XYZ file of N, CA and C in Angstrom:
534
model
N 3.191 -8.761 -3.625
C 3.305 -8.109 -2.331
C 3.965 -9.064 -1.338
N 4.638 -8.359 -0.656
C 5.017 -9.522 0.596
C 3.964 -9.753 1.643
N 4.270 -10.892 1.957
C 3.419 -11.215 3.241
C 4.595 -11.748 4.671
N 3.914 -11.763 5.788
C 4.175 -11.681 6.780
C 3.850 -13.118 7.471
N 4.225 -13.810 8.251
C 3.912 -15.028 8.624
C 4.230 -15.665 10.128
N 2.508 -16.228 10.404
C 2.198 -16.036 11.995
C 1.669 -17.618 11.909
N 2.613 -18.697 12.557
C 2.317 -20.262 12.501
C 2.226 -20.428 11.053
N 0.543 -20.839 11.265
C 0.067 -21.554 9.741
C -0.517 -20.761 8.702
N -0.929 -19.111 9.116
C -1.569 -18.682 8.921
C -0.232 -17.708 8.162
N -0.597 -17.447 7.183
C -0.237 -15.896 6.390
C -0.676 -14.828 6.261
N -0.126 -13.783 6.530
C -1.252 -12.533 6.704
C -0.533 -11.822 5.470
N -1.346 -11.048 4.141
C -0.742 -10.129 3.025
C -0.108 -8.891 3.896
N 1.171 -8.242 3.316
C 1.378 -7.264 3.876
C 0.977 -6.105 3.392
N -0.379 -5.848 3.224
C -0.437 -4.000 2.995
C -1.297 -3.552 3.940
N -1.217 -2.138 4.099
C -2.311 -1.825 4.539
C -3.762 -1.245 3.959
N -4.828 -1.659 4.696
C -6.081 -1.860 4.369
C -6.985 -1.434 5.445
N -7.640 -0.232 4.774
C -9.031 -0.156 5.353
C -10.110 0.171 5.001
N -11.359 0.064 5.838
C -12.766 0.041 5.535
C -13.998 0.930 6.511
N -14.734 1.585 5.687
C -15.505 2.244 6.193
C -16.991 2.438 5.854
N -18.053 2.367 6.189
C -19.315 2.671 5.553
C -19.269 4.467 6.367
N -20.735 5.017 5.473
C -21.074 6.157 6.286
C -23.350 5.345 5.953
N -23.830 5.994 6.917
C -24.812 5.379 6.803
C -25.703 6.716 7.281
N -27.309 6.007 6.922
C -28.345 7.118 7.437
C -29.151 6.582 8.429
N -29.732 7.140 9.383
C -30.113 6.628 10.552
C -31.319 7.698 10.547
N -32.826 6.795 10.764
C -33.964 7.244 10.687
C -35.267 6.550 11.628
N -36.310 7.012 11.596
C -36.784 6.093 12.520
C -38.383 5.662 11.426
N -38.709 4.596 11.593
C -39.503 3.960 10.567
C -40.724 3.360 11.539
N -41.714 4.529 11.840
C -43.188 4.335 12.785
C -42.088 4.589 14.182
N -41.987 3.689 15.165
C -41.274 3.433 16.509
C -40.030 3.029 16.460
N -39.781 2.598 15.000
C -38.706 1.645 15.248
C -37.573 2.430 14.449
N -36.441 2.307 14.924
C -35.308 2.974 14.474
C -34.306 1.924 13.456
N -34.355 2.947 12.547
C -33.771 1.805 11.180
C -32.553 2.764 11.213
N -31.195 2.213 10.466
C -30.389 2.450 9.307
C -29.891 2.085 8.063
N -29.169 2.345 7.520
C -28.942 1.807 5.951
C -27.773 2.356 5.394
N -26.642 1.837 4.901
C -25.585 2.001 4.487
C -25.278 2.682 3.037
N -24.954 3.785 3.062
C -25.360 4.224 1.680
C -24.073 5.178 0.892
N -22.983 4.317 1.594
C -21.510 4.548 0.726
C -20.727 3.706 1.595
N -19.554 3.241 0.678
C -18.790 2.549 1.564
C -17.251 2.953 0.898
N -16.094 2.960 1.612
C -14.967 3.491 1.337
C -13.782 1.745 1.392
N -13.099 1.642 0.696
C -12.140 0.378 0.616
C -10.522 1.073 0.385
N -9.728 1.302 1.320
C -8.914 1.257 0.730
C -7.638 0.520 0.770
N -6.615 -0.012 0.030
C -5.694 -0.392 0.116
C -4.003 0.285 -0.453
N -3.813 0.784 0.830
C -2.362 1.720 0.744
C -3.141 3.271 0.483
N -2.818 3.803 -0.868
C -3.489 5.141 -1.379
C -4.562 5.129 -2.319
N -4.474 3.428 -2.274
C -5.891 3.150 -3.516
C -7.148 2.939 -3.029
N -8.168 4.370 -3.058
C -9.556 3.990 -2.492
C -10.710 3.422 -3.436
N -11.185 2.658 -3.051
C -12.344 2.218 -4.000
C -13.917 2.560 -3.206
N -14.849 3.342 -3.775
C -16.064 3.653 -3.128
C -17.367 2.902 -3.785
N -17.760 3.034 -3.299
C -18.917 1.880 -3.450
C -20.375 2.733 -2.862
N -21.538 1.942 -3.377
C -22.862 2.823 -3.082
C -23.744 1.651 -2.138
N -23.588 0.084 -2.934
C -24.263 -1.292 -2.301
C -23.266 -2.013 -1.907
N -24.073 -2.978 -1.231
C -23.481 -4.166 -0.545
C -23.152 -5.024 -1.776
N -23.998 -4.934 -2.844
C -23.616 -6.304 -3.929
C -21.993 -5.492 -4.411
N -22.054 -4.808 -4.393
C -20.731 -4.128 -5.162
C -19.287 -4.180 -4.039
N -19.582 -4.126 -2.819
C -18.655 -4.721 -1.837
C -18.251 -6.391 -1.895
N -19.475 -6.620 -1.939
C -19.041 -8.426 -2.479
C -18.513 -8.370 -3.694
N -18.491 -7.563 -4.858
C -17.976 -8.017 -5.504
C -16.492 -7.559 -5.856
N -16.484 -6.204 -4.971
C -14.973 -6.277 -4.942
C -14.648 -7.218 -3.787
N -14.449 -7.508 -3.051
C -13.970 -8.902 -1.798
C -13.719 -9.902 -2.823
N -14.721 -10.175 -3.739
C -14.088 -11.171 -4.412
C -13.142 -11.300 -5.585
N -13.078 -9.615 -5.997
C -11.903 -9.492 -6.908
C -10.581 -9.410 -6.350
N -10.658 -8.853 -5.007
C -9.556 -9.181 -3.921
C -9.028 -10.458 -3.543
N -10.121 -11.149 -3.540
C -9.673 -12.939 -3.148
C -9.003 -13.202 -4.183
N -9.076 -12.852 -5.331
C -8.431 -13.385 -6.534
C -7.545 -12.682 -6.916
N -7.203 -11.633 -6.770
C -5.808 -11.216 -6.858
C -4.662 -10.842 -5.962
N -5.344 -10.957 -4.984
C -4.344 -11.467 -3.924
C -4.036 -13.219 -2.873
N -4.932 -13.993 -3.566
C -4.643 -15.503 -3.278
C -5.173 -15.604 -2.123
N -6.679 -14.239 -1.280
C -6.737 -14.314 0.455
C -7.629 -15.914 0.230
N -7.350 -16.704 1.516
C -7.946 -17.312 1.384
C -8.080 -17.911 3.413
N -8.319 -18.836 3.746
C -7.986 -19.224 4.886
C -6.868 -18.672 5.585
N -6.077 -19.731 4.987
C -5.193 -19.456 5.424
C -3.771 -18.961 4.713
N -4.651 -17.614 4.286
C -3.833 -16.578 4.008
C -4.781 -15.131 3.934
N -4.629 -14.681 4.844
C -5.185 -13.551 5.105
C -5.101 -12.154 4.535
N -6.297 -11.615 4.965
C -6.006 -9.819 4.492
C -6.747 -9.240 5.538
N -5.583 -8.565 6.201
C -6.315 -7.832 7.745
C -6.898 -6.970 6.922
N -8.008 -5.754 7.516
C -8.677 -4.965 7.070
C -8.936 -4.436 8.576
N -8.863 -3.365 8.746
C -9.143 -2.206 9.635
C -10.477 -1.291 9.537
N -11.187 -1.453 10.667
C -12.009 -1.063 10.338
C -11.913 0.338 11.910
N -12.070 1.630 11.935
C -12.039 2.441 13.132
C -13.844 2.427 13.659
N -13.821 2.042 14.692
C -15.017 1.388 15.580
C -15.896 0.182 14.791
N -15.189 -0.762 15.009
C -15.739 -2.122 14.344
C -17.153 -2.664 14.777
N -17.181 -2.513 15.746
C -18.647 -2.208 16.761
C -19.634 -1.766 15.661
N -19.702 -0.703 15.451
C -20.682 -0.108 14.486
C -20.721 -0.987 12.756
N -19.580 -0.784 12.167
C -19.575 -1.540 10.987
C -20.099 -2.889 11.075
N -19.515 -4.038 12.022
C -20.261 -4.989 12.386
C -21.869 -5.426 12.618
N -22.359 -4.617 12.902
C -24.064 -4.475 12.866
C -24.159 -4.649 11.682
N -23.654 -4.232 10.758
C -24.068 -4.199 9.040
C -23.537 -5.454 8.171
N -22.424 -5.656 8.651
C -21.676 -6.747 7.953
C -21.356 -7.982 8.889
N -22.035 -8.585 9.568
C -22.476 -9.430 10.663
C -23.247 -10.419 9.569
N -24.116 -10.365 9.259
C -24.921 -11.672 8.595
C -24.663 -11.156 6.625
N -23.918 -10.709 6.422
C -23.138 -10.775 5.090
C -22.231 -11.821 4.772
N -21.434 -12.471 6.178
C -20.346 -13.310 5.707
C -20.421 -14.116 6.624
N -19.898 -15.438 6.451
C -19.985 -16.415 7.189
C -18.391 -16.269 8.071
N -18.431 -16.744 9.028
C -17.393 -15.891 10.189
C -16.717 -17.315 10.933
N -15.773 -17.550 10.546
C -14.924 -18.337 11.460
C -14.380 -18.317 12.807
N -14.316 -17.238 13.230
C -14.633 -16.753 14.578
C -14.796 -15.132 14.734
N -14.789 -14.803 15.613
C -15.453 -13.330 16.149
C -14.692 -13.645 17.754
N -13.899 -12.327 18.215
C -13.543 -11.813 19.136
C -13.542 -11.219 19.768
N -14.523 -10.675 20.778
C -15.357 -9.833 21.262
C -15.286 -9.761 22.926
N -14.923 -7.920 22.832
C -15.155 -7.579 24.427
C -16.249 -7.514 25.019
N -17.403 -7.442 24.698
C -18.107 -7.554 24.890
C -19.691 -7.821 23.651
N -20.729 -8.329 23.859
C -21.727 -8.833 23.488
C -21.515 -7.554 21.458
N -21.745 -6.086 21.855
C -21.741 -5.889 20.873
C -20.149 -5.003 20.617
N -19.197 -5.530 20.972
C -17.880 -4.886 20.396
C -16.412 -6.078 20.316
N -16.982 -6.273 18.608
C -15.628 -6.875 18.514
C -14.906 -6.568 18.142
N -13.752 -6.864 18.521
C -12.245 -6.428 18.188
C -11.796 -7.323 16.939
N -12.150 -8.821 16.761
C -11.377 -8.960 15.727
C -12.328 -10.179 15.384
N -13.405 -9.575 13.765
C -13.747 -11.534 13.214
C -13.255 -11.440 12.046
N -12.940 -12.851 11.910
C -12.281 -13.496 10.683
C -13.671 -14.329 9.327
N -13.102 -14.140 8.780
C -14.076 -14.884 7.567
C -14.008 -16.029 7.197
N -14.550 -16.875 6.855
C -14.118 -18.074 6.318
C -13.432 -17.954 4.632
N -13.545 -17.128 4.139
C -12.638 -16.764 3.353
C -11.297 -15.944 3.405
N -11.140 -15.382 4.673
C -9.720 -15.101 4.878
C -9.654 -13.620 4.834
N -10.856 -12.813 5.411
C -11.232 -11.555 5.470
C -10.774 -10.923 7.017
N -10.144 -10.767 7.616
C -9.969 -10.472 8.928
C -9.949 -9.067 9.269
N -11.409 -8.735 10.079
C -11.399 -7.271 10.241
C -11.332 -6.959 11.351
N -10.390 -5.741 11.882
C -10.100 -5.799 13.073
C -10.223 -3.933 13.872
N -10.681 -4.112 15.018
C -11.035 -2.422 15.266
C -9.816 -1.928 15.252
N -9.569 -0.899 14.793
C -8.145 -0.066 15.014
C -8.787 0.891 16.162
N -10.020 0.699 16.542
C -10.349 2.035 17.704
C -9.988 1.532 18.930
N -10.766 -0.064 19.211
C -10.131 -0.792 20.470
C -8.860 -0.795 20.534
N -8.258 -1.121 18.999
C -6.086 -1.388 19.190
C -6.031 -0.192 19.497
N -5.903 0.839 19.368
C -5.300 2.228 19.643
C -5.597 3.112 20.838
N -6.767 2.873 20.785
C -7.703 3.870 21.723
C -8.163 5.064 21.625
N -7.068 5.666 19.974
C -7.551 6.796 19.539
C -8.697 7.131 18.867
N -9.376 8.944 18.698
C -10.550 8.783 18.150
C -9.452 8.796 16.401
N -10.387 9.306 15.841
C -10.128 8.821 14.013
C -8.544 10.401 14.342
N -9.363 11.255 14.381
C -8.680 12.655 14.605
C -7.309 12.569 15.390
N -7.589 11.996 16.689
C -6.240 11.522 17.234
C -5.218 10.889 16.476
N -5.841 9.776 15.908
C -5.430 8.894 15.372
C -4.286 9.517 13.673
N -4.991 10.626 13.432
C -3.994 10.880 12.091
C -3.119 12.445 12.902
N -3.709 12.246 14.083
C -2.187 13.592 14.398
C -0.988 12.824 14.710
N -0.902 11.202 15.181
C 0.103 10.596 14.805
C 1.012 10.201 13.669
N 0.446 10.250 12.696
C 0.811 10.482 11.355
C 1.713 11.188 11.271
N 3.439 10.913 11.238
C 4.258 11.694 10.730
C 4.220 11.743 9.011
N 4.936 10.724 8.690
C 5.163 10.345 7.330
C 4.007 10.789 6.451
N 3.936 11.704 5.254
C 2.346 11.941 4.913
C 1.714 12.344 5.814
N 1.353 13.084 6.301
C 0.285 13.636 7.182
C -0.926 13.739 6.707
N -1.581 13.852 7.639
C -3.505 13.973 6.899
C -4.208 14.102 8.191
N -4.871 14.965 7.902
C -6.010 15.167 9.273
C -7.267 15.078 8.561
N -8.360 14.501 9.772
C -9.272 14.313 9.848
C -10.360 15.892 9.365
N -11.342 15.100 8.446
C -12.437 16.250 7.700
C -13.254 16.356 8.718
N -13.610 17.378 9.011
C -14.768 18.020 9.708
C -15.960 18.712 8.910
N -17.133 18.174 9.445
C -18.201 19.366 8.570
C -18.456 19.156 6.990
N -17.949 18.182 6.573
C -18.265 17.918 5.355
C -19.141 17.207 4.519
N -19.778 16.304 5.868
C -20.645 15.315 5.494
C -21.823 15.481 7.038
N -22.848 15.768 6.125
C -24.269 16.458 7.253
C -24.465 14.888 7.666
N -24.477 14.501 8.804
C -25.554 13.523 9.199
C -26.581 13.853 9.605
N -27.410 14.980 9.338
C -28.587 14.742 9.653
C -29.431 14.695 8.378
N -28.797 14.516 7.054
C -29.503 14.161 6.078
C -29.936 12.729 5.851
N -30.848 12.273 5.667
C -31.138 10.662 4.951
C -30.671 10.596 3.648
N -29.848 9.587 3.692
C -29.420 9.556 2.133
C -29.303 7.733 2.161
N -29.375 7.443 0.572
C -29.329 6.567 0.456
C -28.580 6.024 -0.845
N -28.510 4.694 -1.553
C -27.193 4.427 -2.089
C -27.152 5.147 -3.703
N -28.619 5.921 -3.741
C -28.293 7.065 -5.445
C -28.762 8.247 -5.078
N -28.588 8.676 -3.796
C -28.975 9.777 -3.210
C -26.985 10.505 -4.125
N -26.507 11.335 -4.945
C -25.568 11.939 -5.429
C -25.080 12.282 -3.947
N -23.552 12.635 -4.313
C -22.877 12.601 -2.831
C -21.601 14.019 -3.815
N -21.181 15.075 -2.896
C -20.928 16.164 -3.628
C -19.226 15.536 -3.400
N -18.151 16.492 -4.318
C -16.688 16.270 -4.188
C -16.326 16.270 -2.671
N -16.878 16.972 -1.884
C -16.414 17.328 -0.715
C -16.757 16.125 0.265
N -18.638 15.392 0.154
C -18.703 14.427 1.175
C -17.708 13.462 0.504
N -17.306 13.433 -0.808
C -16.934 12.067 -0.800
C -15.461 12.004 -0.194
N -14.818 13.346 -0.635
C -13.477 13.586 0.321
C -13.368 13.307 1.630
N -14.257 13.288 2.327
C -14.274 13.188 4.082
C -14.483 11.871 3.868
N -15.155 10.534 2.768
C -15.340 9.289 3.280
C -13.745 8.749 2.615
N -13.061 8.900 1.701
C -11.799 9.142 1.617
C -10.760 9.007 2.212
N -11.133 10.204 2.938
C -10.201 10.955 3.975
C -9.739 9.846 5.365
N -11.704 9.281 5.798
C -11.428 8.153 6.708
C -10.303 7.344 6.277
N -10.750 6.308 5.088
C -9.957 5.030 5.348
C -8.325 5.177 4.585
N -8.305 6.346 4.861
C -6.401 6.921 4.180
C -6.259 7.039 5.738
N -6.551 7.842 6.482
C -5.809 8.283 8.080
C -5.707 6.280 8.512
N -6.457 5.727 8.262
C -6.250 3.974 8.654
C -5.143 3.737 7.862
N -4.844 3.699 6.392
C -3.826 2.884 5.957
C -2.594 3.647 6.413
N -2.414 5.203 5.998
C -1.416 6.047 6.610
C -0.761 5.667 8.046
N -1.803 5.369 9.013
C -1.217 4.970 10.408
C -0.837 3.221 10.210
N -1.249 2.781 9.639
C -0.512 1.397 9.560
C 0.160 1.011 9.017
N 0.742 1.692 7.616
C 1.491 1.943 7.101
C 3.020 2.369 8.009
């Protein structure tokens, strides 16, 4: 793949993005969630996932076949990084974090060369906005396909259709950056 090059730093050139969908419940007073699919994609290639061990272990089949390392990067897009960040905050050790405020960052980096960055702050669009820009390939945003008011969790079965809408997310990300 080609890469792109900013000083010292190399950034891979594809596009890449990332998404969890999660369940949100309240446990006695206290309000819990839990991540219980996650979407990876790079260009038209999605990879889905149910755990966190299985996200680490693709990141690290990524480090190795694409050489990310420091200093050589793999942006990753994430649409409202804010939220994903709560989850993947004490997963990785973070070389810096860039943040408008206390809980919304726009852009942390990994010490392995993971750099995830909001495409909601860069743009300002919602996800929906965001793929009516989409000339090339078009794709609009799924509606109604995935209940959040169910609890589900990471072997809770997920039907053709929710998994199409988690899909659906991180394609309208690579499509627009693309």
């Amino acid at each position: 793949c080609a890469s792109l090059r900013k000083g010292k730093i190399e950034f891979i050139n594809l596009p890449v993005a990332f998404d969890i969908e999660t369940s949100s419940f309240y446990e006695g007073d206290e309000k819990r969630a839990c991540m219980y699919e996650w979407s990876f994609a790079i260009a038209e290639l999605v990879v889905i996932g149910r755990t966190w061990e299985e996200f680490d272990d693709l990141l690290q089949e990524i480090k190795q076949i694409y050489g990310v390392s420091e200093k050589r990067r793999m942006l990753i897009f994430v649409h409202n990084l804010s939220y994903e960040f709560q989850f993947i905050r004490k997963r990785f050790e973070w070389k810096s974090v860039f943040a408008l405020d206390e809980l919304k960052p726009v852009k942390a980096v990994t010490v392995d060369g993971f750099e995830f960055r909001c495409s909601y702050q860069l743009t300002g669009y919602s996800l929906a906005k965001l793929a009516e820009q989409i000339v090339k390939n078009p794709i609009k945003k799924k509606t109604g396909d995935l209940d959040y008011k169910l609890i589900r969790h990471s072997e809770t079965p997920l039907s053709d259709e929710e998994l199409g809408y988690c899909i659906n997310d991180v394609l309208i990300l690579t499509r627009f950056i693309a």
